[in-house]
Amino acid sequence: MKISHRSALVQAGAAVAIGGIALAAVVYWSSGKDKPDPCKPATQGSVDLTASALCKALGKADLPKVLNIPKAKTEFGGAMSQPVQGGDPSVHVAYVVGQYSVIVATHKPGTVKETEKVAGHSATLVIGTSSGKQLYNLAVSYDAAGTGFYTVDVLMADGTQMTQDNASQLEHAVAEKVLPTLPDWRS
């Protein structure tokens, strides 16, 4: 998948983000005290192992501090995979952190047309619309070889619009903290 197909990528990202927000909100408000490890893979399949790695990286990242809301509660919001024609399933993991939903996803194979660097890797801010709302999505390459890329979304958990500057700043902060800790990240 090439990132130049922005419309399809943004639409898929928007659908996942909106679904992720709803799922994250349900999990967040219905969570109990004694919780099993949300990052334990259900199987040893590649999708479950990828979701587990994303979950662990997000869980260890101190997201309230990264998002500059240090007293916020953090809850696992869910994981899902999405089939991709000609590639591995895209894996999405969500966390709810205070007023934000944070979603990190994998996309294999694929490349990012570089407009900036994030943690030394090619990156670009993808801008699109869904349901009349402007959405922003930071795409960051695993490496220069086209192995794949990650997308990072930070959205308001209640669905209200974020400014491009605010979304970009928060997505960059999450990407710089979380992505270098992932197994597929290549220096």
PDB file of C-alpha atoms in Angstrom:
ATOM      1  CA  MET A   1       0.000   0.000   0.000  1.00  0.00           C
ATOM      2  CA  LYS A   2       1.368   3.411  -0.911  1.00  0.00           C
ATOM      3  CA  ILE A   3       0.559   6.379   1.294  1.00  0.00           C
ATOM      4  CA  SER A   4      -0.224   8.336  -1.876  1.00  0.00           C
ATOM      5  CA  HIS A   5      -3.662   6.718  -1.778  1.00  0.00           C
ATOM      6  CA  ARG A   6      -4.519   9.218   0.946  1.00  0.00           C
ATOM      7  CA  SER A   7      -8.265   9.198   0.455  1.00  0.00           C
ATOM      8  CA  ALA A   8      -8.583   5.470   1.111  1.00  0.00           C
ATOM      9  CA  LEU A   9      -6.104   5.640   3.983  1.00  0.00           C
ATOM     10  CA  VAL A  10      -7.849   8.587   5.607  1.00  0.00           C
ATOM     11  CA  GLN A  11     -11.284   6.979   5.176  1.00  0.00           C
ATOM     12  CA  ALA A  12     -10.062   3.705   6.674  1.00  0.00           C
ATOM     13  CA  GLY A  13      -8.311   5.560   9.468  1.00  0.00           C
ATOM     14  CA  ALA A  14     -11.409   7.644  10.143  1.00  0.00           C
ATOM     15  CA  ALA A  15     -13.651   4.578  10.294  1.00  0.00           C
ATOM     16  CA  VAL A  16     -11.253   2.821  12.638  1.00  0.00           C
ATOM     17  CA  ALA A  17     -10.780   5.960  14.740  1.00  0.00           C
ATOM     18  CA  ILE A  18     -14.509   6.554  15.141  1.00  0.00           C
ATOM     19  CA  GLY A  19     -15.119   2.879  15.910  1.00  0.00           C
ATOM     20  CA  GLY A  20     -12.133   2.927  18.264  1.00  0.00           C
ATOM     21  CA  ILE A  21     -13.495   5.940  20.118  1.00  0.00           C
ATOM     22  CA  ALA A  22     -16.825   4.208  20.681  1.00  0.00           C
ATOM     23  CA  LEU A  23     -15.154   0.971  21.767  1.00  0.00           C
ATOM     24  CA  ALA A  24     -12.689   2.834  23.985  1.00  0.00           C
ATOM     25  CA  ALA A  25     -15.471   4.807  25.661  1.00  0.00           C
ATOM     26  CA  VAL A  26     -17.459   1.639  26.446  1.00  0.00           C
ATOM     27  CA  VAL A  27     -14.399  -0.122  27.854  1.00  0.00           C
ATOM     28  CA  TYR A  28     -13.308   2.965  29.792  1.00  0.00           C
ATOM     29  CA  TRP A  29     -16.610   3.536  31.560  1.00  0.00           C
ATOM     30  CA  SER A  30     -17.448  -0.116  32.158  1.00  0.00           C
ATOM     31  CA  SER A  31     -14.042  -1.258  33.380  1.00  0.00           C
ATOM     32  CA  GLY A  32     -13.793  -2.968  36.748  1.00  0.00           C
ATOM     33  CA  LYS A  33     -11.051  -3.142  39.378  1.00  0.00           C
ATOM     34  CA  ASP A  34      -9.767  -6.690  38.755  1.00  0.00           C
ATOM     35  CA  LYS A  35      -8.758  -6.698  35.125  1.00  0.00           C
ATOM     36  CA  PRO A  36      -6.887  -9.368  33.200  1.00  0.00           C
ATOM     37  CA  ASP A  37      -3.786  -8.240  31.310  1.00  0.00           C
ATOM     38  CA  PRO A  38      -5.213  -6.507  28.204  1.00  0.00           C
ATOM     39  CA  CYS A  39      -1.889  -6.935  26.400  1.00  0.00           C
ATOM     40  CA  LYS A  40      -1.730 -10.728  26.673  1.00  0.00           C
ATOM     41  CA  PRO A  41      -2.001 -12.144  23.143  1.00  0.00           C
ATOM     42  CA  ALA A  42      -4.981 -14.436  22.594  1.00  0.00           C
ATOM     43  CA  THR A  43      -2.900 -16.607  20.240  1.00  0.00           C
ATOM     44  CA  GLN A  44       0.654 -16.743  18.936  1.00  0.00           C
ATOM     45  CA  GLY A  45      -0.550 -15.516  15.536  1.00  0.00           C
ATOM     46  CA  SER A  46       1.178 -12.496  14.023  1.00  0.00           C
ATOM     47  CA  VAL A  47      -1.872 -10.207  14.380  1.00  0.00           C
ATOM     48  CA  ASP A  48      -2.282 -10.996  18.100  1.00  0.00           C
ATOM     49  CA  LEU A  49       1.462 -10.642  18.750  1.00  0.00           C
ATOM     50  CA  THR A  50       1.528  -7.287  16.936  1.00  0.00           C
ATOM     51  CA  ALA A  51      -1.498  -6.068  18.912  1.00  0.00           C
ATOM     52  CA  SER A  52       0.191  -7.209  22.124  1.00  0.00           C
ATOM     53  CA  ALA A  53       3.402  -5.312  21.275  1.00  0.00           C
ATOM     54  CA  LEU A  54       1.444  -2.132  20.456  1.00  0.00           C
ATOM     55  CA  CYS A  55      -0.605  -2.506  23.644  1.00  0.00           C
ATOM     56  CA  LYS A  56       2.495  -2.952  25.819  1.00  0.00           C
ATOM     57  CA  ALA A  57       4.325  -0.020  24.212  1.00  0.00           C
ATOM     58  CA  LEU A  58       1.345   2.290  24.711  1.00  0.00           C
ATOM     59  CA  GLY A  59       0.808   1.015  28.255  1.00  0.00           C
ATOM     60  CA  LYS A  60       4.429   1.694  29.246  1.00  0.00           C
ATOM     61  CA  ALA A  61       4.647   5.117  27.590  1.00  0.00           C
ATOM     62  CA  ASP A  62       3.179   7.168  30.472  1.00  0.00           C
ATOM     63  CA  LEU A  63       0.629   8.637  28.067  1.00  0.00           C
ATOM     64  CA  PRO A  64      -0.796  11.141  30.588  1.00  0.00           C
ATOM     65  CA  LYS A  65       2.651  12.737  30.840  1.00  0.00           C
ATOM     66  CA  VAL A  66       3.210  12.564  27.066  1.00  0.00           C
ATOM     67  CA  LEU A  67      -0.166  14.269  26.481  1.00  0.00           C
ATOM     68  CA  ASN A  68       0.526  16.844  29.217  1.00  0.00           C
ATOM     69  CA  ILE A  69      -2.373  15.718  31.435  1.00  0.00           C
ATOM     70  CA  PRO A  70      -0.384  14.013  34.232  1.00  0.00           C
ATOM     71  CA  LYS A  71      -3.341  13.181  36.508  1.00  0.00           C
ATOM     72  CA  ALA A  72      -5.474  11.621  33.755  1.00  0.00           C
ATOM     73  CA  LYS A  73      -6.700   8.047  34.012  1.00  0.00           C
ATOM     74  CA  THR A  74      -5.452   5.676  31.293  1.00  0.00           C
ATOM     75  CA  GLU A  75      -7.516   2.714  30.106  1.00  0.00           C
ATOM     76  CA  PHE A  76      -6.967   0.135  27.395  1.00  0.00           C
ATOM     77  CA  GLY A  77      -9.561   0.853  24.716  1.00  0.00           C
ATOM     78  CA  GLY A  78      -9.318  -2.241  22.550  1.00  0.00           C
ATOM     79  CA  ALA A  79      -7.528  -3.816  19.617  1.00  0.00           C
ATOM     80  CA  MET A  80      -8.729  -4.789  16.179  1.00  0.00           C
ATOM     81  CA  SER A  81      -7.365  -5.846  12.825  1.00  0.00           C
ATOM     82  CA  GLN A  82      -8.494  -4.788   9.393  1.00  0.00           C
ATOM     83  CA  PRO A  83      -7.866  -6.875   6.257  1.00  0.00           C
ATOM     84  CA  VAL A  84      -5.730  -5.178   3.609  1.00  0.00           C
ATOM     85  CA  GLN A  85      -5.618  -6.223  -0.027  1.00  0.00           C
ATOM     86  CA  GLY A  86      -2.066  -7.226  -0.945  1.00  0.00           C
ATOM     87  CA  GLY A  87      -0.625  -6.913   2.556  1.00  0.00           C
ATOM     88  CA  ASP A  88      -0.730  -7.995   6.155  1.00  0.00           C
ATOM     89  CA  PRO A  89      -3.825  -7.073   8.168  1.00  0.00           C
ATOM     90  CA  SER A  90      -3.635  -3.600   9.641  1.00  0.00           C
ATOM     91  CA  VAL A  91      -3.573  -3.811  13.455  1.00  0.00           C
ATOM     92  CA  HIS A  92      -5.052  -0.968  15.553  1.00  0.00           C
ATOM     93  CA  VAL A  93      -4.723  -0.521  19.328  1.00  0.00           C
ATOM     94  CA  ALA A  94      -6.530   2.193  21.284  1.00  0.00           C
ATOM     95  CA  TYR A  95      -6.111   3.710  24.726  1.00  0.00           C
ATOM     96  CA  VAL A  96      -8.307   6.336  26.376  1.00  0.00           C
ATOM     97  CA  VAL A  97      -6.266   8.913  28.278  1.00  0.00           C
ATOM     98  CA  GLY A  98      -8.378  11.537  30.020  1.00  0.00           C
ATOM     99  CA  GLN A  99     -10.200  13.419  27.270  1.00  0.00           C
ATOM    100  CA  TYR A 100      -8.173  11.794  24.456  1.00  0.00           C
ATOM    101  CA  SER A 101      -8.319   8.578  22.467  1.00  0.00           C
ATOM    102  CA  VAL A 102      -4.903   7.443  21.261  1.00  0.00           C
ATOM    103  CA  ILE A 103      -4.755   4.924  18.415  1.00  0.00           C
ATOM    104  CA  VAL A 104      -1.575   3.427  16.960  1.00  0.00           C
ATOM    105  CA  ALA A 105      -1.844   1.181  13.903  1.00  0.00           C
ATOM    106  CA  THR A 106       0.459  -0.874  11.682  1.00  0.00           C
ATOM    107  CA  HIS A 107       0.376  -1.013   7.889  1.00  0.00           C
ATOM    108  CA  LYS A 108       2.497  -3.592   5.984  1.00  0.00           C
ATOM    109  CA  PRO A 109       3.896  -3.232   3.405  1.00  0.00           C
ATOM    110  CA  GLY A 110       3.960   0.446   2.563  1.00  0.00           C
ATOM    111  CA  THR A 111       6.010   3.587   2.441  1.00  0.00           C
ATOM    112  CA  VAL A 112       5.566   7.170   3.531  1.00  0.00           C
ATOM    113  CA  LYS A 113       6.328  10.115   1.273  1.00  0.00           C
ATOM    114  CA  GLU A 114       8.599  12.093   3.565  1.00  0.00           C
ATOM    115  CA  THR A 115       7.578  15.636   4.450  1.00  0.00           C
ATOM    116  CA  GLU A 116       9.323  15.560   7.838  1.00  0.00           C
ATOM    117  CA  LYS A 117      11.226  13.246  10.190  1.00  0.00           C
ATOM    118  CA  VAL A 118       9.923  11.688  13.409  1.00  0.00           C
ATOM    119  CA  ALA A 119      12.511   9.953  15.600  1.00  0.00           C
ATOM    120  CA  GLY A 120      14.784   9.820  12.538  1.00  0.00           C
ATOM    121  CA  HIS A 121      12.216   8.179  10.238  1.00  0.00           C
ATOM    122  CA  SER A 122      10.282   9.487   7.233  1.00  0.00           C
ATOM    123  CA  ALA A 123       6.914  10.869   8.257  1.00  0.00           C
ATOM    124  CA  THR A 124       3.993  12.918   6.996  1.00  0.00           C
ATOM    125  CA  LEU A 125       0.819  14.352   8.471  1.00  0.00           C
ATOM    126  CA  VAL A 126      -2.151  13.013   6.505  1.00  0.00           C
ATOM    127  CA  ILE A 127      -5.179  15.312   6.464  1.00  0.00           C
ATOM    128  CA  GLY A 128      -8.671  14.200   5.504  1.00  0.00           C
ATOM    129  CA  THR A 129     -12.325  14.444   6.391  1.00  0.00           C
ATOM    130  CA  SER A 130     -14.902  12.048   7.773  1.00  0.00           C
ATOM    131  CA  SER A 131     -18.529  12.887   8.510  1.00  0.00           C
ATOM    132  CA  GLY A 132     -17.746  16.530   7.797  1.00  0.00           C
ATOM    133  CA  LYS A 133     -14.926  16.689  10.347  1.00  0.00           C
ATOM    134  CA  GLN A 134     -11.284  17.352   9.604  1.00  0.00           C
ATOM    135  CA  LEU A 135      -9.039  14.478  10.756  1.00  0.00           C
ATOM    136  CA  TYR A 136      -5.269  14.363  11.153  1.00  0.00           C
ATOM    137  CA  ASN A 137      -3.171  11.235  11.124  1.00  0.00           C
ATOM    138  CA  LEU A 138       0.619  11.007  11.526  1.00  0.00           C
ATOM    139  CA  ALA A 139       2.170   8.312   9.310  1.00  0.00           C
ATOM    140  CA  VAL A 140       5.742   7.209  10.151  1.00  0.00           C
ATOM    141  CA  SER A 141       7.872   4.634   8.247  1.00  0.00           C
ATOM    142  CA  TYR A 142       9.308   1.581  10.019  1.00  0.00           C
ATOM    143  CA  ASP A 143      12.434   1.998   7.889  1.00  0.00           C
ATOM    144  CA  ALA A 144      13.620   3.216   4.473  1.00  0.00           C
ATOM    145  CA  ALA A 145      13.031  -0.174   2.809  1.00  0.00           C
ATOM    146  CA  GLY A 146       9.239   0.121   2.554  1.00  0.00           C
ATOM    147  CA  THR A 147       8.659  -2.587   5.158  1.00  0.00           C
ATOM    148  CA  GLY A 148       5.646  -0.696   6.447  1.00  0.00           C
ATOM    149  CA  PHE A 149       4.499   2.293   8.431  1.00  0.00           C
ATOM    150  CA  TYR A 150       2.689   3.213  11.609  1.00  0.00           C
ATOM    151  CA  THR A 151      -0.139   5.681  11.960  1.00  0.00           C
ATOM    152  CA  VAL A 152      -0.715   7.619  15.154  1.00  0.00           C
ATOM    153  CA  ASP A 153      -4.062   9.270  15.889  1.00  0.00           C
ATOM    154  CA  VAL A 154      -4.896  11.424  18.889  1.00  0.00           C
ATOM    155  CA  LEU A 155      -8.576  12.362  18.947  1.00  0.00           C
ATOM    156  CA  MET A 156     -10.954  13.895  21.440  1.00  0.00           C
ATOM    157  CA  ALA A 157     -12.738  10.977  23.129  1.00  0.00           C
ATOM    158  CA  ASP A 158     -16.053  12.841  22.894  1.00  0.00           C
ATOM    159  CA  GLY A 159     -15.661  13.275  19.117  1.00  0.00           C
ATOM    160  CA  THR A 160     -15.181  17.055  19.097  1.00  0.00           C
ATOM    161  CA  GLN A 161     -12.860  18.568  16.515  1.00  0.00           C
ATOM    162  CA  MET A 162      -9.176  19.156  17.307  1.00  0.00           C
ATOM    163  CA  THR A 163      -7.089  21.824  15.624  1.00  0.00           C
ATOM    164  CA  GLN A 164      -4.400  20.641  13.226  1.00  0.00           C
ATOM    165  CA  ASP A 165      -1.679  22.140  15.429  1.00  0.00           C
ATOM    166  CA  ASN A 166      -2.963  20.429  18.577  1.00  0.00           C
ATOM    167  CA  ALA A 167      -3.482  17.047  16.889  1.00  0.00           C
ATOM    168  CA  SER A 168      -0.071  17.223  15.204  1.00  0.00           C
ATOM    169  CA  GLN A 169       1.736  18.186  18.408  1.00  0.00           C
ATOM    170  CA  LEU A 170       0.145  15.358  20.417  1.00  0.00           C
ATOM    171  CA  GLU A 171       0.592  12.761  17.648  1.00  0.00           C
ATOM    172  CA  HIS A 172       4.277  13.676  17.321  1.00  0.00           C
ATOM    173  CA  ALA A 173       4.760  13.377  21.094  1.00  0.00           C
ATOM    174  CA  VAL A 174       3.135   9.915  21.151  1.00  0.00           C
ATOM    175  CA  ALA A 175       5.083   8.753  18.066  1.00  0.00           C
ATOM    176  CA  GLU A 176       8.432   9.859  19.473  1.00  0.00           C
ATOM    177  CA  LYS A 177       7.778   8.104  22.794  1.00  0.00           C
ATOM    178  CA  VAL A 178       6.079   4.892  21.602  1.00  0.00           C
ATOM    179  CA  LEU A 179       7.323   3.941  18.121  1.00  0.00           C
ATOM    180  CA  PRO A 180      11.049   3.467  18.903  1.00  0.00           C
ATOM    181  CA  THR A 181      10.069   0.849  21.528  1.00  0.00           C
ATOM    182  CA  LEU A 182       8.272  -1.396  19.004  1.00  0.00           C
ATOM    183  CA  PRO A 183       9.849  -4.600  17.606  1.00  0.00           C
ATOM    184  CA  ASP A 184       9.386  -3.610  13.920  1.00  0.00           C
ATOM    185  CA  TRP A 185      11.072  -0.218  14.421  1.00  0.00           C
ATOM    186  CA  ARG A 186      14.422  -0.084  12.636  1.00  0.00           C
ATOM    187  CA  SER A 187      17.088   2.471  13.515  1.00  0.00           C
TER     188      SER A 187
END
